[in-house]
Tab-separated table of C-alpha atoms and ligand atoms in Angstrom:
chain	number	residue	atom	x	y	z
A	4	UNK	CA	95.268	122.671	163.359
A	5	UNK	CA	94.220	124.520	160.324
A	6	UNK	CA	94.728	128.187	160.245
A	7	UNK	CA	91.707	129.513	163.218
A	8	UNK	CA	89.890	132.099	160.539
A	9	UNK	CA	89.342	128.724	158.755
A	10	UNK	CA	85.785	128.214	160.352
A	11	UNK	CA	85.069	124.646	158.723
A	12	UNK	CA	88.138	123.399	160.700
A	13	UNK	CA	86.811	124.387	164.397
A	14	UNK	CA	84.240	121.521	164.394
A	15	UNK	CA	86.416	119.086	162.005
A	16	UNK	CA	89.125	119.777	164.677
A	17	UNK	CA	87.003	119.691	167.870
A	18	UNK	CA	84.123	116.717	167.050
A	19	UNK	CA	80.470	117.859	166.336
A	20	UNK	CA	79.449	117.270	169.997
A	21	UNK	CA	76.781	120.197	170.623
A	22	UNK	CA	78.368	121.196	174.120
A	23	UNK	CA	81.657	121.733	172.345
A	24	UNK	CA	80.809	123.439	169.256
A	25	UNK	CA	78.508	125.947	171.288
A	26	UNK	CA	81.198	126.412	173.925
A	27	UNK	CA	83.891	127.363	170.993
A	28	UNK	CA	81.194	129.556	169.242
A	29	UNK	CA	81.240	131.741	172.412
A	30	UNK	CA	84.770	131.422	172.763
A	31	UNK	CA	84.919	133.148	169.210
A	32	UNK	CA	82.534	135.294	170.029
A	33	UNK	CA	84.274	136.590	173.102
A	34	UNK	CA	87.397	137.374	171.601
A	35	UNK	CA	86.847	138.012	168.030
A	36	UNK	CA	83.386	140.327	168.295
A	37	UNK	CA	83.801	141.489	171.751
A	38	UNK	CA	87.374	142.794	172.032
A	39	UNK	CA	88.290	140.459	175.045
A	40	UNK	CA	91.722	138.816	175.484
A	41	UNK	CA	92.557	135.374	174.087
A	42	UNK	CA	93.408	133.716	177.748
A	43	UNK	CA	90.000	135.716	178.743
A	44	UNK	CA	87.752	134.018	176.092
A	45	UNK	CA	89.250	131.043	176.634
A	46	UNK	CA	87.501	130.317	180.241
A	47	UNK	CA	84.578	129.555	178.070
A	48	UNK	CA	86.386	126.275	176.663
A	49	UNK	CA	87.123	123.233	178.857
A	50	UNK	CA	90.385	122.739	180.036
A	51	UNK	CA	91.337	120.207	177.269
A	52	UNK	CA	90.332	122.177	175.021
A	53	UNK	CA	91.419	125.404	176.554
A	54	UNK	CA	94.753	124.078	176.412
A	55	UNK	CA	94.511	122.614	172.859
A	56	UNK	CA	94.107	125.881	171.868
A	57	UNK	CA	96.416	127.685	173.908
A	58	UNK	CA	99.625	125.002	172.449
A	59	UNK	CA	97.858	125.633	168.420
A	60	UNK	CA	97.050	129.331	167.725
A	61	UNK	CA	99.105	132.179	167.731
A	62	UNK	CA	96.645	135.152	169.128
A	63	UNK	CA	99.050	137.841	167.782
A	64	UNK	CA	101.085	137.588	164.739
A	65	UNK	CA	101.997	141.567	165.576
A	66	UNK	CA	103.019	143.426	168.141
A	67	UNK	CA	101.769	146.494	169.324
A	68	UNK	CA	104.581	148.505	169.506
A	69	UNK	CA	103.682	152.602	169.590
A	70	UNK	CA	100.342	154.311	169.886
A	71	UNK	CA	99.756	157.358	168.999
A	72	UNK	CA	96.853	159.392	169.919
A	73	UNK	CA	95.830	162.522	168.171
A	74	UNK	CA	95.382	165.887	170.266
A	75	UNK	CA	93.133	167.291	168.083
A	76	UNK	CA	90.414	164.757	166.889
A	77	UNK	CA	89.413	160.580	168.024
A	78	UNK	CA	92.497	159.639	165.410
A	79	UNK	CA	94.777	157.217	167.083
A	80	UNK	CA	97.815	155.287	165.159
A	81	UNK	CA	98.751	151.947	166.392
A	82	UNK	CA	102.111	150.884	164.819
A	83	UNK	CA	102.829	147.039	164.678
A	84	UNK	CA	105.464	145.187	164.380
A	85	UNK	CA	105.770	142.025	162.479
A	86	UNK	CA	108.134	138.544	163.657
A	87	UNK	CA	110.864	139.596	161.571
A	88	UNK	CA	111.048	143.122	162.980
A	89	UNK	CA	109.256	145.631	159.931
A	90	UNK	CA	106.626	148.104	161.089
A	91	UNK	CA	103.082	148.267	159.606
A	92	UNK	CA	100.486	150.684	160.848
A	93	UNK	CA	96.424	150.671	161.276
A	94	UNK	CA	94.704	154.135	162.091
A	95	UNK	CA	91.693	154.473	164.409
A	96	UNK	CA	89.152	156.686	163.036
A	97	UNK	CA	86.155	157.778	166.231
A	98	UNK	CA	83.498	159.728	164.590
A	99	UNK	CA	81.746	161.954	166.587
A	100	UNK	CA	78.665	160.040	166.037
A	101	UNK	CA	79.711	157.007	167.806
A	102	UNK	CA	81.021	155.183	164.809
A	103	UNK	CA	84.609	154.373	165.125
A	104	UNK	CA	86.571	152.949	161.772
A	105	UNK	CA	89.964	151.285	161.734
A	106	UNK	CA	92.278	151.742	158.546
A	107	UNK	CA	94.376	148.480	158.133
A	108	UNK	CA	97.419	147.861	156.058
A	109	UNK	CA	97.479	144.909	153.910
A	110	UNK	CA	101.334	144.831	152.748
A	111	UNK	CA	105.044	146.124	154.175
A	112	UNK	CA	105.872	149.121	152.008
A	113	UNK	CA	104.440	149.294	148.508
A	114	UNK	CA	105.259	148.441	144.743
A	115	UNK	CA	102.269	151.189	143.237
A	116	UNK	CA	105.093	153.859	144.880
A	117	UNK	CA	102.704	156.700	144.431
A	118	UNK	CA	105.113	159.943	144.455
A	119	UNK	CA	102.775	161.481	147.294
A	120	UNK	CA	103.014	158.604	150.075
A	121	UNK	CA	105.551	157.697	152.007
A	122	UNK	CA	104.749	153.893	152.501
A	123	UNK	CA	105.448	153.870	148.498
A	124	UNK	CA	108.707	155.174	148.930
A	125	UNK	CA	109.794	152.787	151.208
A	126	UNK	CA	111.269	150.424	148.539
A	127	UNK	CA	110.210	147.050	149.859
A	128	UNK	CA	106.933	145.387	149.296
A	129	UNK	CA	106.121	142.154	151.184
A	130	UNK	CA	102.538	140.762	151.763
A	131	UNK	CA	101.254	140.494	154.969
A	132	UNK	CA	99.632	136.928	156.176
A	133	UNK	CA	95.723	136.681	156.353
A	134	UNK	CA	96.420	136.108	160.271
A	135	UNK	CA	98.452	139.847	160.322
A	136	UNK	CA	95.668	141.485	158.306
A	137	UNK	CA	93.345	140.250	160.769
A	138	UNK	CA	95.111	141.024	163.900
A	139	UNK	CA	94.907	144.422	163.492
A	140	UNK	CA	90.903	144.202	163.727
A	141	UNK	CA	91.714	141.723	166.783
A	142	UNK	CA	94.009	144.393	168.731
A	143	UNK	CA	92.287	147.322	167.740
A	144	UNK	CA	88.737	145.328	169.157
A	145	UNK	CA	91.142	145.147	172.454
A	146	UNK	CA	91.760	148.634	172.956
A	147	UNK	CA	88.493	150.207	172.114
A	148	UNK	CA	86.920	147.908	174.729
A	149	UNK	CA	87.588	150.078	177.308
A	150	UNK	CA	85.962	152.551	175.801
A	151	UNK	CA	83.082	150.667	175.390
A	152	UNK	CA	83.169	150.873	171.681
A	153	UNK	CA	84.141	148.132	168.699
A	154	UNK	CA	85.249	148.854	165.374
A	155	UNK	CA	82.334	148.956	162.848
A	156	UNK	CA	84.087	149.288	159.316
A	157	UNK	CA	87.061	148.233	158.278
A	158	UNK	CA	88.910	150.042	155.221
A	159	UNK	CA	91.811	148.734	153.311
A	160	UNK	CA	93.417	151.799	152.873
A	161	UNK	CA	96.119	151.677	155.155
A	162	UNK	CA	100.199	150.380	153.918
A	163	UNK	CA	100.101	148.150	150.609
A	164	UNK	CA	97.831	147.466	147.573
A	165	UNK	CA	95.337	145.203	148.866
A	166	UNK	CA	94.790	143.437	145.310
A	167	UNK	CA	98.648	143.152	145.089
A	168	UNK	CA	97.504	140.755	147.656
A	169	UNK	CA	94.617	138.884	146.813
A	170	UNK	CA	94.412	135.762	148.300
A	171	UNK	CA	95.107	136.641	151.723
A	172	UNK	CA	92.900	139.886	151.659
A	173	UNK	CA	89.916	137.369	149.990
A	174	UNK	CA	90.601	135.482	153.137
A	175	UNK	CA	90.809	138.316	155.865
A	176	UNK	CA	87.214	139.363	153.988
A	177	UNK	CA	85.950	135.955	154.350
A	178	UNK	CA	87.250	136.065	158.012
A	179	UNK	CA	85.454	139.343	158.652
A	180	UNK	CA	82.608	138.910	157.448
A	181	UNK	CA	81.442	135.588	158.456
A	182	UNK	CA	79.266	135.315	161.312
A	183	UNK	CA	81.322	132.621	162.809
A	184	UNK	CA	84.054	134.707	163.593
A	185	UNK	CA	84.238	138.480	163.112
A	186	UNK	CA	80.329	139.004	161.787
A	187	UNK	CA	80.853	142.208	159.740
A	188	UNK	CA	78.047	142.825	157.519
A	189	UNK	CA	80.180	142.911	154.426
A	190	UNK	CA	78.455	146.717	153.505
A	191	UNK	CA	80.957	148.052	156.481
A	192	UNK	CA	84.049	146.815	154.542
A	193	UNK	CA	86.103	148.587	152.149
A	194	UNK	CA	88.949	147.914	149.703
A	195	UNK	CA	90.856	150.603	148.198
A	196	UNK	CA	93.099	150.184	144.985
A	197	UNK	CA	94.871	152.057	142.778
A	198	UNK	CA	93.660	150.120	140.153
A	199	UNK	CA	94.397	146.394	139.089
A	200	UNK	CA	91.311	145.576	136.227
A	201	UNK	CA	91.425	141.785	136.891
A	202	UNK	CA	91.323	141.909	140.675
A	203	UNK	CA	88.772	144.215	140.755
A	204	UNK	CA	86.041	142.265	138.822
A	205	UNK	CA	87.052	139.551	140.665
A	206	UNK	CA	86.667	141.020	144.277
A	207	UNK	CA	83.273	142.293	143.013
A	208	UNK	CA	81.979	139.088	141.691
A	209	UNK	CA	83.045	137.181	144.982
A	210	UNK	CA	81.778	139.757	147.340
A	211	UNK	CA	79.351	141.842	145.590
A	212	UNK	CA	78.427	143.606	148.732
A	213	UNK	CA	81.942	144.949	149.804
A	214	UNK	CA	82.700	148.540	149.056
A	215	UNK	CA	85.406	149.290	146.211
A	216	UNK	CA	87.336	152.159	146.142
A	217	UNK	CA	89.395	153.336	143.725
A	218	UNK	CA	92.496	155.917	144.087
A	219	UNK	CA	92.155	157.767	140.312
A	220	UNK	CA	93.816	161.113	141.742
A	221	UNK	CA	93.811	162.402	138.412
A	222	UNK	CA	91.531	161.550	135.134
A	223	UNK	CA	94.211	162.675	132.718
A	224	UNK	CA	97.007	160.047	131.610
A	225	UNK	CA	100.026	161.737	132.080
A	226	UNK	CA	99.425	163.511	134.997
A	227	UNK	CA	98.079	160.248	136.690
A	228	UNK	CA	100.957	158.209	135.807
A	229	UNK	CA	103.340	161.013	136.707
A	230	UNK	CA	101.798	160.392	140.245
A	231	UNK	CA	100.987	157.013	140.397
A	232	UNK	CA	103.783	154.877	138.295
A	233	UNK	CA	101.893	151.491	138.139
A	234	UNK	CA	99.360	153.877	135.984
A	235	UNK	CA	101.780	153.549	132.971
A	236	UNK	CA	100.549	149.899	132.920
A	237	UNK	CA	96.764	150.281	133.110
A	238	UNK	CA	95.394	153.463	130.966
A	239	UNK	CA	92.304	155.341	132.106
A	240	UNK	CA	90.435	153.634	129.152
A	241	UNK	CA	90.668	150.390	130.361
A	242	UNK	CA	89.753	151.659	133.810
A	243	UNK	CA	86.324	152.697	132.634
A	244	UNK	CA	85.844	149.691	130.947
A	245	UNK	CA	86.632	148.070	134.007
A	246	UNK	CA	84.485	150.153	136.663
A	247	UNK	CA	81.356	149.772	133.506
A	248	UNK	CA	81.945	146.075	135.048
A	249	UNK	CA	81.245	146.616	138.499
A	250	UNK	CA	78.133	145.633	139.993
A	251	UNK	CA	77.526	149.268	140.926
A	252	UNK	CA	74.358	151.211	141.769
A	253	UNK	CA	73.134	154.359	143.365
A	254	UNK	CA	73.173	152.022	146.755
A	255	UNK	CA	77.084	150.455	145.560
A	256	UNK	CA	79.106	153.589	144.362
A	257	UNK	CA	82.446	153.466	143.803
A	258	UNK	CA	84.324	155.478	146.007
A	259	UNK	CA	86.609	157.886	144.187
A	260	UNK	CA	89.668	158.742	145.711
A	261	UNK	CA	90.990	162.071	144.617
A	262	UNK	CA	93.910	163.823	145.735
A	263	UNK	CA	93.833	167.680	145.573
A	264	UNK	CA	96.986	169.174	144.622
A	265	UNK	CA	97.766	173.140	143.824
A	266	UNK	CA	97.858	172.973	139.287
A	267	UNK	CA	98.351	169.276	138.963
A	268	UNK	CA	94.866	168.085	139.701
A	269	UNK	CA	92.684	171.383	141.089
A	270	UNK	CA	92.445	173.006	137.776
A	271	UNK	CA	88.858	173.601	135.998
A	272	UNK	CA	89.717	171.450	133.182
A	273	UNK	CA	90.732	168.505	135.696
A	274	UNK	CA	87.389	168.776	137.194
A	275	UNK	CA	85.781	168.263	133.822
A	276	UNK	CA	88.065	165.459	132.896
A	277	UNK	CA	86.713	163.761	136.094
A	278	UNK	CA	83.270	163.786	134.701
A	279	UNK	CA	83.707	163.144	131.807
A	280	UNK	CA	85.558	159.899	133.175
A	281	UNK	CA	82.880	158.949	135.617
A	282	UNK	CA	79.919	159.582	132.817
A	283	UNK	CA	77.387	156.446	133.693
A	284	UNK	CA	79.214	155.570	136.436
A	285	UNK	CA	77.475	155.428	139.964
A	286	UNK	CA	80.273	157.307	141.935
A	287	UNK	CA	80.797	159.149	145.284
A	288	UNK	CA	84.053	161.299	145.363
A	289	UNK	CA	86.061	161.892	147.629
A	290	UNK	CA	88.458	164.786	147.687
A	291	UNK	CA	91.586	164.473	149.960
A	292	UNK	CA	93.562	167.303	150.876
A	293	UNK	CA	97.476	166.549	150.519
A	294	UNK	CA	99.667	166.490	153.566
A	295	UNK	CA	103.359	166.917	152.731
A	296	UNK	CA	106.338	164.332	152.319
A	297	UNK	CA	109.482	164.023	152.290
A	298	UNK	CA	111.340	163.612	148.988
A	299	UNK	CA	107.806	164.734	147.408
A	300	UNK	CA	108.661	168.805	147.319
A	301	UNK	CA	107.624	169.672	144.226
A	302	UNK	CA	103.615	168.683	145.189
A	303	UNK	CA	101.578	171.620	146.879
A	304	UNK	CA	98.539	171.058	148.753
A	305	UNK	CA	95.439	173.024	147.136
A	306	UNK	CA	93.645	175.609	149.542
A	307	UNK	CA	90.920	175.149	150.638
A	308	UNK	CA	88.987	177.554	148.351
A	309	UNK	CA	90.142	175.064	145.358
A	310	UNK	CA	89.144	172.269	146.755
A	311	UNK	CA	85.546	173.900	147.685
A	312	UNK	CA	84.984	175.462	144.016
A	313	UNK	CA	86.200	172.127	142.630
A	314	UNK	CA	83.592	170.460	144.438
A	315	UNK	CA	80.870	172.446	143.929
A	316	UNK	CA	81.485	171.831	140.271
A	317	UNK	CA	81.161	167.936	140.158
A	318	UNK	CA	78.203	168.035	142.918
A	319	UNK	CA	76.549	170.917	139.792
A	320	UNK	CA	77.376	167.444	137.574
A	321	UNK	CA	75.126	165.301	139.893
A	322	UNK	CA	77.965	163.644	142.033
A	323	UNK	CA	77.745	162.983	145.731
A	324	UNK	CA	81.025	164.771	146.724
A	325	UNK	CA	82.401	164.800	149.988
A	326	UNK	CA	85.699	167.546	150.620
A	327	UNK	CA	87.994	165.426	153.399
A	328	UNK	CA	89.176	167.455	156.307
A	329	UNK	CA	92.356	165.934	157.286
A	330	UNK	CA	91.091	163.642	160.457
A	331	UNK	CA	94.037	162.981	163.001
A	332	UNK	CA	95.802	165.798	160.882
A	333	UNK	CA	98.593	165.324	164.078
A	334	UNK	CA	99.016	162.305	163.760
A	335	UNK	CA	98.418	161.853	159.901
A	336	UNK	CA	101.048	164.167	158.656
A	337	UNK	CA	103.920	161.803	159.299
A	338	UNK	CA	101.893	158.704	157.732
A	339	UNK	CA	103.830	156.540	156.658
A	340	UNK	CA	106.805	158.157	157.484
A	341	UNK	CA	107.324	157.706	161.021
A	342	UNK	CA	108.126	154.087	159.959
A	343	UNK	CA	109.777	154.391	156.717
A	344	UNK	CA	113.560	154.567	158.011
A	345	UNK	CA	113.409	152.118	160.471
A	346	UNK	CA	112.054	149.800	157.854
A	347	UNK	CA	114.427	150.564	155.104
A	348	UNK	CA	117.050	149.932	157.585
A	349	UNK	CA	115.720	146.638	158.865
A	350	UNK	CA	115.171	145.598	155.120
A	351	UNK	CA	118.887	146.336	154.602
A	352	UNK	CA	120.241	143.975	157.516
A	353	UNK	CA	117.115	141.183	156.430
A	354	UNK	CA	119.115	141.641	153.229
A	355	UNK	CA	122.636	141.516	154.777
A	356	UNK	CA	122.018	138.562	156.867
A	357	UNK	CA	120.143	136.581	153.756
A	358	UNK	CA	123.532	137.085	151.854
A	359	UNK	CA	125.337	136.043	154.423
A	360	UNK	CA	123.687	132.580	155.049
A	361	UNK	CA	123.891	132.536	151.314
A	362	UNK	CA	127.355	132.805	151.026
B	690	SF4	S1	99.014	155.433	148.113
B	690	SF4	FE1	98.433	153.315	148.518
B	690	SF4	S2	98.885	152.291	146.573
B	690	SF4	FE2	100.018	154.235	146.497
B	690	SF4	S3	102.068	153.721	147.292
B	690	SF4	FE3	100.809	154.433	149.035
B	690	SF4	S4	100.018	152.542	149.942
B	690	SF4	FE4	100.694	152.052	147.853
C-alpha cells in the first residue's frame, strides 16, 4: 500500500464501495483527529480490512522514549527515538487558555549550526521521513487525550531546518492539513527557517495560508552570520527581497524570530537596524530570551529591562511585538542538549559499523 498520509490511495486501495470508504473515513478520524490508538480505531473497519491494515502500516515510526513534564508551567518534552536508535524531540506547549501547541522537529541534528542551540552542535544532520514528522502530531494527539485536549497548532520549530527538508515537510503539511486525515486549518500551522530564499517563496506559493517564520536574530551581517553560519551564504539584502515576495498582510505577518543577547543584538542601534530591515514589511516580532549552552560561553542572556526597552522601541515603530517568557523554562534549558551526546555517540557507532560492512 502507498504511504497512509497519501489520501488518494485509501479508496484506490480499498474499492469505492460507500460502506467501506465511510467506515475508513471514521477509522481516520478516530485515530488521526481524535487521539485514539491505532488497534482502537481500527474496530471501526471490518475484519478484512482491519487486518489489511494492521499487516500494511506502521502506526509509529518513533518511539516514545522519555517525557518530561515541566514543574513550573503546561511544558512537557516528549523525546523520540527513531529505528536506527537517534533521539529527536517535540515540546508540548498548554496555554492557559485552553490552547495547547506541539513544537515538532523536522530533521536529526542540524546543518544551519546556529552557535546558540544545541541541536546545531550536534554535528549530524539527517532528514526525518514524512511518516516521523507526522507521528509526533499522532503520539502527542495520544497523550493529551486524557486530558481531554488535542493539539491545535503545530510549529516547525523544533530539531532541523524544515526547508532543508522540503519535500517531506510539503507532505507532513499536506497530511495535516487535509480534512481527510489530520484537518488542521492550515492558519494553525507554522514553519520556522533560518532563511533559505527559494524554499520560502515556494512554501508560500503552495500554501499561502501557512504561517512563515523566520529566525533573523540579528539585522546586521556580521553579527548574524557570526551566529548563524549558513547566513554567510544568504545576505540580509537578499532576505528582504525575498520576504517583499511573500504573500504577506496585516492578517499573514511574518513572524520574526529574534534572539536577545547582552551587546550582540540588545543594543539601540540593533533595534533600529531591525526596522529599518522590516520597513514595508507586515511583521510580528518575537523576542526570545536566551537560555544558556554548552560550548556557547561567550553569549549572555539580556535582562529583562533590555529586552523590555528594546521592545518598546519597535512597538513606538508600529510593530506588533511580543517579549517571550521562557515557557517550560525547566524543561527548556537543556533543549537540545539532553540528547546531543547520546546522539553524537550513536552517530559514531552508525559510522563505525557502516565502515565496517564497507570494508
Ligand atoms: S536554531 Fe534551528 S536552524 Fe539553528 S541550528 Fe538550531 S535547529 Fe538548526
Amino acid at each position: 500500500m502507498p504511504p497512509w498520509y497519501d489520501v488518494n490511495a485509501w479508496n484506490a486501495r480499498f474499492g469505492n464501495d460507500s460502506q467501506t470508504v465511510h467506515s475508513l473515513r471514521r477509522f481516520r478520524t478516530r485515530w488521526l483527529k481524535q487521539g485514539r490508538s491505532f488497534e482502537e480505531a481500527l474496530a471501526e473497519l471490518s475484519p478484512e480490512v482491519a487486518s489489511d491494515l494492521k499487516a500494511e502500516i506502521e502506526p509509529h515510526p518513533l518511539q516514545l522514549a522519555e517525557r518530561h513534564d515541566s514543574q513550573v508551567d503546561g511544558a512537557t518534552k516528549l523525546i523520540f527515538r527513531t529505528d536506527d536508535g537517534l533521539l529527536i524531540e517535540s515540546v508540548l506547549l498548554r496555554a492557559g487558555t485552553g490552547r495547547t501547541s506541539l513544537c515538532i522537529s523536522s530533521q536529526v541534528g542540524c546543518a544551519a549550526a546556529c552557535r546558540f542551540c544545541a541541536t546545531g552542535q550536534m554535528g549530524i544532520a539527517r532528514n526525518l521521513s514524512t511518516a516521523q514528522i507526522l507521528d509526533q502530531v499522532v503520539q502527542a494527539n495520544q497523550l493529551l487525550r486524557d486530558e481531554d485536549r488535542r493539539v491545535r497548532n503545530i510549529v516547525f520549530m523544533g530539531m532541523g531546518e524544515p526547508l532543508h527538508n522540503p519535500a517531506n515537510v510539503t507532505t507532513a503539511i499536506t497530511a495535516l492539513s487535509s480534512p481527510l486525515l489530520f484537518d488542521y486549518s492550515p492558519q494553525r500551522l507554522l514553519v520556522s527557517t533560518v532563511g533559505i530564499p527559494e524554499e520560502m517563496v515556494r512554501l508560500d506559493d503552495q500554501f499561502p495560508q501557512v504561517n512563515l517564520a523566520l529566525s533573523l536574530h540579528s539585522a546586521d551581517q556580521d553579527e548574524r552570520q557570526e551566529l548563524i553560519p549558513l547566513a554567510k551564504s544568504v545576505p540580509l539584502s537578499r532576505l528582504r527581497e525575498t520576504l517583499l515576495k511573500l504573500k504577506l498582510s496585516a492578517k499573514r505577518r511574518i513572524m520574526i524570530e529574534y534572539l536577545m543577547l547582552a551587546e550582540r543584538t540588545d543594543r539601540d542601534s540593533d533595534a533600529e537596524k531591525l526596522i529599518a530591515f522590516l520597513k514595508n514589511i507586515p511583521a510580528h516580532i518575537n523576542l526570545i530570551p536566551y537560555n544558556s549552552i554548552d560550548g556557547a560561553d561567550h553569549l549572555t542572556g539580556s535582562t529583562q529591562a533590555s529586552r523590555e526597552r528594546f521592545g518598546h522601541r519597535l512597538k513606538e515603530a508600529g510593530f506588533p511585538v511580543t517579549i517571550r517568557y521562557s515557557l517550560g523554562a525547566d524543561i527548556a534549558a537543556a533543549c537540545g542538549q539532553l540528547i546531543q551526546r547520546e546522539n553524537r555517540e550513536i552517530a559514531r557507532q552508525l559510522r563505525t559499523s557502516h565502515a565496517a560492512a564497507d570494508s
